[in-house]
């Protein structure tokens, strides 16, 4: 009997050690990758850029985030704001910001085009088509743009690049559940993004996307991104099909969070999980092993012995210590409560993973969305410019 217990303990601890090793290796790769560019940029020096920003509704940091776009340290760029509804409360703020910065070329385009079930993509179509320059950045309204925002995107462009992106980094969390969001966004999702890119598996992220307009237009244009419910998933597949790569910026850009309720964090994360399951199921399946709670709890319950308990606790401490060290290395949010956020995140990850396989419906900004892949875009609608 004791021999079977010892064998069970060895097997349980070996499996937990394997998961810990894989995750710590990914942390090490991300820590090495973040903050450095590989190779020499091939982006044309001082090339003019069109910065297209879809906007919808007023948020806690809207004015600061949008005004940042008027203070970029770049010699030649234009701002194009896109809003689906002219009655949106963000419109007066945009008019005020444009009037306050007359030296920066800026326009507001009102009206979307229903080419997909993705409201953000619909909102970007006319902005893309109105862009005057060959280089176009699609950037969400809640990206915290530093003065060198455009240069940092350009610095990651290589001869084999089809797209440069930045994953969002949670910043300025107010309250524990905003720190939980940081635990998801930063040391989990951003970490795996950079690990994948380092291994030649770069995935697009819709927060900030630098495109060479002739390249995308030559492969179906922005409407080709309607092939998937998530425009970044469609972008990833399009770039790979063209024999190009998705590259990430050396240091990702912040997304201020403010206050978050648990329901908001759950809704956002489960929506993204379902999108990943539909668009990249073979990469989503292993995500069940990306947290400590489920595998370590199974090991401790199946082989309830002191060595196993001590072993899983020690490995959890190593795992979370490495995550915290990555946050420190990258300059991301840190606090003692982050360890509790790691634990809660990993406790709900298995529930989220199962939910992603069992359900397909998602809701984004009140819009019920069909997440099945799309083959053809829908008809265009008319819009006005303001």
PDB file of N, CA, C and O in Angstrom, residues 70-121:
ATOM      1  N   UNK A  70      -3.248  63.538 -29.718  1.00  0.00           N
ATOM      2  CA  UNK A  70      -2.897  64.834 -30.291  1.00  0.00           C
ATOM      3  C   UNK A  70      -1.479  65.283 -29.900  1.00  0.00           C
ATOM      4  O   UNK A  70      -1.027  66.329 -30.331  1.00  0.00           O
ATOM      5  N   UNK A  71      -0.804  64.506 -29.078  1.00  0.00           N
ATOM      6  CA  UNK A  71       0.512  64.905 -28.571  1.00  0.00           C
ATOM      7  C   UNK A  71       1.580  63.874 -28.899  1.00  0.00           C
ATOM      8  O   UNK A  71       2.533  63.692 -28.140  1.00  0.00           O
ATOM      9  N   UNK A  72       1.449  63.214 -30.022  1.00  0.00           N
ATOM     10  CA  UNK A  72       2.429  62.214 -30.419  1.00  0.00           C
ATOM     11  C   UNK A  72       3.640  62.889 -31.061  1.00  0.00           C
ATOM     12  O   UNK A  72       3.499  63.833 -31.847  1.00  0.00           O
ATOM     13  N   UNK A  73       4.801  62.375 -30.721  1.00  0.00           N
ATOM     14  CA  UNK A  73       6.052  62.944 -31.225  1.00  0.00           C
ATOM     15  C   UNK A  73       6.399  62.310 -32.572  1.00  0.00           C
ATOM     16  O   UNK A  73       7.314  61.502 -32.686  1.00  0.00           O
ATOM     17  N   UNK A  74       5.614  62.674 -33.582  1.00  0.00           N
ATOM     18  CA  UNK A  74       5.828  62.145 -34.931  1.00  0.00           C
ATOM     19  C   UNK A  74       5.649  63.286 -35.918  1.00  0.00           C
ATOM     20  O   UNK A  74       4.735  64.102 -35.775  1.00  0.00           O
ATOM     21  N   UNK A  75       6.519  63.376 -36.934  1.00  0.00           N
ATOM     22  CA  UNK A  75       6.489  64.554 -37.817  1.00  0.00           C
ATOM     23  C   UNK A  75       5.275  64.650 -38.725  1.00  0.00           C
ATOM     24  O   UNK A  75       4.925  65.741 -39.176  1.00  0.00           O
ATOM     25  N   UNK A  76       4.621  63.519 -39.032  1.00  0.00           N
ATOM     26  CA  UNK A  76       3.550  63.578 -40.032  1.00  0.00           C
ATOM     27  C   UNK A  76       2.532  62.464 -39.778  1.00  0.00           C
ATOM     28  O   UNK A  76       2.746  61.317 -40.174  1.00  0.00           O
ATOM     29  N   UNK A  77       1.449  62.820 -39.120  1.00  0.00           N
ATOM     30  CA  UNK A  77       0.387  61.839 -38.910  1.00  0.00           C
ATOM     31  C   UNK A  77      -0.961  62.540 -38.875  1.00  0.00           C
ATOM     32  O   UNK A  77      -1.043  63.756 -38.628  1.00  0.00           O
ATOM     33  N   UNK A  78      -2.001  61.792 -39.152  1.00  0.00           N
ATOM     34  CA  UNK A  78      -3.359  62.308 -39.078  1.00  0.00           C
ATOM     35  C   UNK A  78      -4.173  61.423 -38.134  1.00  0.00           C
ATOM     36  O   UNK A  78      -3.884  60.228 -37.972  1.00  0.00           O
ATOM     37  N   UNK A  79      -5.190  62.023 -37.523  1.00  0.00           N
ATOM     38  CA  UNK A  79      -6.103  61.312 -36.640  1.00  0.00           C
ATOM     39  C   UNK A  79      -7.466  61.184 -37.315  1.00  0.00           C
ATOM     40  O   UNK A  79      -7.997  62.172 -37.826  1.00  0.00           O
ATOM     41  N   UNK A  80      -8.001  59.975 -37.303  1.00  0.00           N
ATOM     42  CA  UNK A  80      -9.340  59.741 -37.839  1.00  0.00           C
ATOM     43  C   UNK A  80     -10.150  59.036 -36.759  1.00  0.00           C
ATOM     44  O   UNK A  80      -9.859  57.889 -36.401  1.00  0.00           O
ATOM     45  N   UNK A  81     -11.133  59.720 -36.226  1.00  0.00           N
ATOM     46  CA  UNK A  81     -12.018  59.137 -35.226  1.00  0.00           C
ATOM     47  C   UNK A  81     -13.266  58.604 -35.929  1.00  0.00           C
ATOM     48  O   UNK A  81     -13.828  59.265 -36.803  1.00  0.00           O
ATOM     49  N   UNK A  82     -13.700  57.417 -35.527  1.00  0.00           N
ATOM     50  CA  UNK A  82     -14.865  56.786 -36.137  1.00  0.00           C
ATOM     51  C   UNK A  82     -15.905  56.495 -35.064  1.00  0.00           C
ATOM     52  O   UNK A  82     -15.597  55.831 -34.062  1.00  0.00           O
ATOM     53  N   UNK A  83     -17.118  56.969 -35.275  1.00  0.00           N
ATOM     54  CA  UNK A  83     -18.209  56.716 -34.343  1.00  0.00           C
ATOM     55  C   UNK A  83     -19.424  56.256 -35.145  1.00  0.00           C
ATOM     56  O   UNK A  83     -19.723  56.807 -36.205  1.00  0.00           O
ATOM     57  N   UNK A  84     -20.087  55.227 -34.648  1.00  0.00           N
ATOM     58  CA  UNK A  84     -21.199  54.648 -35.402  1.00  0.00           C
ATOM     59  C   UNK A  84     -22.433  55.536 -35.391  1.00  0.00           C
ATOM     60  O   UNK A  84     -23.169  55.610 -36.377  1.00  0.00           O
ATOM     61  N   UNK A  85     -22.665  56.240 -34.281  1.00  0.00           N
ATOM     62  CA  UNK A  85     -23.898  57.013 -34.090  1.00  0.00           C
ATOM     63  C   UNK A  85     -23.550  58.456 -33.748  1.00  0.00           C
ATOM     64  O   UNK A  85     -22.834  58.714 -32.775  1.00  0.00           O
ATOM     65  N   UNK A  86     -24.041  59.391 -34.530  1.00  0.00           N
ATOM     66  CA  UNK A  86     -23.754  60.800 -34.292  1.00  0.00           C
ATOM     67  C   UNK A  86     -24.279  61.324 -32.971  1.00  0.00           C
ATOM     68  O   UNK A  86     -23.865  62.386 -32.503  1.00  0.00           O
ATOM     69  N   UNK A  87     -25.189  60.577 -32.322  1.00  0.00           N
ATOM     70  CA  UNK A  87     -25.717  60.991 -31.022  1.00  0.00           C
ATOM     71  C   UNK A  87     -24.902  60.440 -29.861  1.00  0.00           C
ATOM     72  O   UNK A  87     -25.234  60.678 -28.701  1.00  0.00           O
ATOM     73  N   UNK A  88     -23.838  59.736 -30.156  1.00  0.00           N
ATOM     74  CA  UNK A  88     -22.990  59.163 -29.112  1.00  0.00           C
ATOM     75  C   UNK A  88     -22.443  60.284 -28.216  1.00  0.00           C
ATOM     76  O   UNK A  88     -22.006  61.326 -28.714  1.00  0.00           O
ATOM     77  N   UNK A  89     -22.441  60.101 -26.890  1.00  0.00           N
ATOM     78  CA  UNK A  89     -21.959  61.156 -25.987  1.00  0.00           C
ATOM     79  C   UNK A  89     -20.477  61.480 -26.144  1.00  0.00           C
ATOM     80  O   UNK A  89     -20.019  62.502 -25.626  1.00  0.00           O
ATOM     81  N   UNK A  90     -19.727  60.659 -26.869  1.00  0.00           N
ATOM     82  CA  UNK A  90     -18.315  60.949 -27.094  1.00  0.00           C
ATOM     83  C   UNK A  90     -18.120  62.043 -28.128  1.00  0.00           C
ATOM     84  O   UNK A  90     -17.066  62.695 -28.171  1.00  0.00           O
ATOM     85  N   UNK A  91     -19.132  62.315 -28.956  1.00  0.00           N
ATOM     86  CA  UNK A  91     -18.970  63.247 -30.080  1.00  0.00           C
ATOM     87  C   UNK A  91     -18.623  64.667 -29.630  1.00  0.00           C
ATOM     88  O   UNK A  91     -17.679  65.274 -30.167  1.00  0.00           O
ATOM     89  N   UNK A  92     -19.322  65.271 -28.649  1.00  0.00           N
ATOM     90  CA  UNK A  92     -18.936  66.621 -28.218  1.00  0.00           C
ATOM     91  C   UNK A  92     -17.495  66.693 -27.716  1.00  0.00           C
ATOM     92  O   UNK A  92     -16.794  67.689 -27.966  1.00  0.00           O
ATOM     93  N   UNK A  93     -17.041  65.660 -27.001  1.00  0.00           N
ATOM     94  CA  UNK A  93     -15.656  65.642 -26.537  1.00  0.00           C
ATOM     95  C   UNK A  93     -14.685  65.635 -27.705  1.00  0.00           C
ATOM     96  O   UNK A  93     -13.683  66.365 -27.702  1.00  0.00           O
ATOM     97  N   UNK A  94     -14.967  64.872 -28.728  1.00  0.00           N
ATOM     98  CA  UNK A  94     -14.087  64.820 -29.896  1.00  0.00           C
ATOM     99  C   UNK A  94     -14.024  66.164 -30.607  1.00  0.00           C
ATOM    100  O   UNK A  94     -12.945  66.623 -30.998  1.00  0.00           O
ATOM    101  N   UNK A  95     -15.168  66.797 -30.777  1.00  0.00           N
ATOM    102  CA  UNK A  95     -15.172  68.122 -31.409  1.00  0.00           C
ATOM    103  C   UNK A  95     -14.354  69.114 -30.584  1.00  0.00           C
ATOM    104  O   UNK A  95     -13.610  69.933 -31.144  1.00  0.00           O
ATOM    105  N   UNK A  96     -14.479  69.042 -29.272  1.00  0.00           N
ATOM    106  CA  UNK A  96     -13.717  69.957 -28.412  1.00  0.00           C
ATOM    107  C   UNK A  96     -12.223  69.693 -28.514  1.00  0.00           C
ATOM    108  O   UNK A  96     -11.413  70.643 -28.590  1.00  0.00           O
ATOM    109  N   UNK A  97     -11.821  68.437 -28.530  1.00  0.00           N
ATOM    110  CA  UNK A  97     -10.403  68.109 -28.635  1.00  0.00           C
ATOM    111  C   UNK A  97      -9.834  68.535 -29.979  1.00  0.00           C
ATOM    112  O   UNK A  97      -8.715  69.073 -30.056  1.00  0.00           O
ATOM    113  N   UNK A  98     -10.578  68.325 -31.058  1.00  0.00           N
ATOM    114  CA  UNK A  98     -10.083  68.728 -32.370  1.00  0.00           C
ATOM    115  C   UNK A  98      -9.957  70.242 -32.468  1.00  0.00           C
ATOM    116  O   UNK A  98      -9.002  70.762 -33.048  1.00  0.00           O
ATOM    117  N   UNK A  99     -10.914  70.965 -31.861  1.00  0.00           N
ATOM    118  CA  UNK A  99     -10.844  72.430 -31.883  1.00  0.00           C
ATOM    119  C   UNK A  99      -9.681  72.944 -31.048  1.00  0.00           C
ATOM    120  O   UNK A  99      -9.082  73.987 -31.357  1.00  0.00           O
ATOM    121  N   UNK A 100      -9.320  72.206 -29.995  1.00  0.00           N
ATOM    122  CA  UNK A 100      -8.231  72.625 -29.108  1.00  0.00           C
ATOM    123  C   UNK A 100      -6.858  72.321 -29.677  1.00  0.00           C
ATOM    124  O   UNK A 100      -5.850  72.820 -29.166  1.00  0.00           O
ATOM    125  N   UNK A 101      -6.785  71.500 -30.713  1.00  0.00           N
ATOM    126  CA  UNK A 101      -5.490  71.119 -31.293  1.00  0.00           C
ATOM    127  C   UNK A 101      -5.554  71.295 -32.817  1.00  0.00           C
ATOM    128  O   UNK A 101      -5.484  70.326 -33.578  1.00  0.00           O
ATOM    129  N   UNK A 102      -5.690  72.545 -33.283  1.00  0.00           N
ATOM    130  CA  UNK A 102      -5.895  72.783 -34.715  1.00  0.00           C
ATOM    131  C   UNK A 102      -4.693  72.424 -35.582  1.00  0.00           C
ATOM    132  O   UNK A 102      -4.836  72.279 -36.799  1.00  0.00           O
ATOM    133  N   UNK A 103      -3.501  72.283 -34.980  1.00  0.00           N
ATOM    134  CA  UNK A 103      -2.317  71.982 -35.787  1.00  0.00           C
ATOM    135  C   UNK A 103      -2.199  70.491 -36.135  1.00  0.00           C
ATOM    136  O   UNK A 103      -1.375  70.118 -36.977  1.00  0.00           O
ATOM    137  N   UNK A 104      -3.009  69.653 -35.488  1.00  0.00           N
ATOM    138  CA  UNK A 104      -2.963  68.214 -35.765  1.00  0.00           C
ATOM    139  C   UNK A 104      -4.108  67.871 -36.715  1.00  0.00           C
ATOM    140  O   UNK A 104      -5.280  68.071 -36.379  1.00  0.00           O
ATOM    141  N   UNK A 105      -3.823  67.368 -37.897  1.00  0.00           N
ATOM    142  CA  UNK A 105      -4.903  66.987 -38.824  1.00  0.00           C
ATOM    143  C   UNK A 105      -5.791  65.912 -38.196  1.00  0.00           C
ATOM    144  O   UNK A 105      -5.315  64.844 -37.830  1.00  0.00           O
ATOM    145  N   UNK A 106      -7.072  66.222 -38.048  1.00  0.00           N
ATOM    146  CA  UNK A 106      -7.980  65.283 -37.388  1.00  0.00           C
ATOM    147  C   UNK A 106      -9.363  65.394 -38.015  1.00  0.00           C
ATOM    148  O   UNK A 106      -9.812  66.486 -38.374  1.00  0.00           O
ATOM    149  N   UNK A 107     -10.030  64.235 -38.126  1.00  0.00           N
ATOM    150  CA  UNK A 107     -11.387  64.177 -38.671  1.00  0.00           C
ATOM    151  C   UNK A 107     -12.240  63.237 -37.841  1.00  0.00           C
ATOM    152  O   UNK A 107     -11.725  62.332 -37.184  1.00  0.00           O
ATOM    153  N   UNK A 108     -13.539  63.486 -37.891  1.00  0.00           N
ATOM    154  CA  UNK A 108     -14.504  62.584 -37.272  1.00  0.00           C
ATOM    155  C   UNK A 108     -15.414  62.046 -38.367  1.00  0.00           C
ATOM    156  O   UNK A 108     -16.035  62.815 -39.099  1.00  0.00           O
ATOM    157  N   UNK A 109     -15.484  60.722 -38.470  1.00  0.00           N
ATOM    158  CA  UNK A 109     -16.367  60.073 -39.437  1.00  0.00           C
ATOM    159  C   UNK A 109     -17.505  59.405 -38.672  1.00  0.00           C
ATOM    160  O   UNK A 109     -17.274  58.617 -37.754  1.00  0.00           O
ATOM    161  N   UNK A 110     -18.709  59.752 -39.042  1.00  0.00           N
ATOM    162  CA  UNK A 110     -19.903  59.234 -38.364  1.00  0.00           C
ATOM    163  C   UNK A 110     -20.606  58.226 -39.265  1.00  0.00           C
ATOM    164  O   UNK A 110     -20.868  58.513 -40.439  1.00  0.00           O
ATOM    165  N   UNK A 111     -20.916  57.066 -38.727  1.00  0.00           N
ATOM    166  CA  UNK A 111     -21.617  56.043 -39.494  1.00  0.00           C
ATOM    167  C   UNK A 111     -20.753  54.823 -39.739  1.00  0.00           C
ATOM    168  O   UNK A 111     -19.597  54.939 -40.150  1.00  0.00           O
ATOM    169  N   UNK A 112     -21.283  53.658 -39.444  1.00  0.00           N
ATOM    170  CA  UNK A 112     -20.515  52.438 -39.663  1.00  0.00           C
ATOM    171  C   UNK A 112     -20.995  51.721 -40.920  1.00  0.00           C
ATOM    172  O   UNK A 112     -21.897  52.188 -41.607  1.00  0.00           O
ATOM    173  N   UNK A 113     -20.332  50.614 -41.224  1.00  0.00           N
ATOM    174  CA  UNK A 113     -20.738  49.760 -42.334  1.00  0.00           C
ATOM    175  C   UNK A 113     -20.901  48.352 -41.797  1.00  0.00           C
ATOM    176  O   UNK A 113     -19.964  47.784 -41.224  1.00  0.00           O
ATOM    177  N   UNK A 114     -22.069  47.769 -41.968  1.00  0.00           N
ATOM    178  CA  UNK A 114     -22.373  46.475 -41.374  1.00  0.00           C
ATOM    179  C   UNK A 114     -21.817  45.328 -42.220  1.00  0.00           C
ATOM    180  O   UNK A 114     -22.553  44.595 -42.869  1.00  0.00           O
ATOM    181  N   UNK A 115     -20.504  45.173 -42.164  1.00  0.00           N
ATOM    182  CA  UNK A 115     -19.867  44.096 -42.925  1.00  0.00           C
ATOM    183  C   UNK A 115     -19.749  42.827 -42.095  1.00  0.00           C
ATOM    184  O   UNK A 115     -19.374  41.769 -42.623  1.00  0.00           O
ATOM    185  N   UNK A 116     -20.020  42.898 -40.787  1.00  0.00           N
ATOM    186  CA  UNK A 116     -19.856  41.741 -39.911  1.00  0.00           C
ATOM    187  C   UNK A 116     -20.708  41.937 -38.669  1.00  0.00           C
ATOM    188  O   UNK A 116     -21.396  42.954 -38.511  1.00  0.00           O
ATOM    189  N   UNK A 117     -20.640  40.966 -37.759  1.00  0.00           N
ATOM    190  CA  UNK A 117     -21.297  41.093 -36.457  1.00  0.00           C
ATOM    191  C   UNK A 117     -20.391  41.754 -35.438  1.00  0.00           C
ATOM    192  O   UNK A 117     -20.744  41.851 -34.256  1.00  0.00           O
ATOM    193  N   UNK A 118     -19.224  42.189 -35.872  1.00  0.00           N
ATOM    194  CA  UNK A 118     -18.247  42.834 -34.991  1.00  0.00           C
ATOM    195  C   UNK A 118     -18.425  44.343 -35.077  1.00  0.00           C
ATOM    196  O   UNK A 118     -18.044  44.960 -36.067  1.00  0.00           O
ATOM    197  N   UNK A 119     -19.005  44.980 -34.053  1.00  0.00           N
ATOM    198  CA  UNK A 119     -19.281  46.421 -34.149  1.00  0.00           C
ATOM    199  C   UNK A 119     -18.029  47.268 -34.260  1.00  0.00           C
ATOM    200  O   UNK A 119     -18.053  48.318 -34.917  1.00  0.00           O
ATOM    201  N   UNK A 120     -16.923  46.852 -33.648  1.00  0.00           N
ATOM    202  CA  UNK A 120     -15.698  47.646 -33.757  1.00  0.00           C
ATOM    203  C   UNK A 120     -15.173  47.639 -35.190  1.00  0.00           C
ATOM    204  O   UNK A 120     -14.776  48.687 -35.723  1.00  0.00           O
ATOM    205  N   UNK A 121     -15.166  46.471 -35.818  1.00  0.00           N
ATOM    206  CA  UNK A 121     -14.705  46.397 -37.200  1.00  0.00           C
ATOM    207  C   UNK A 121     -15.605  47.218 -38.110  1.00  0.00           C
ATOM    208  O   UNK A 121     -15.123  47.962 -38.978  1.00  0.00           O
TER     209      UNK A 121
END
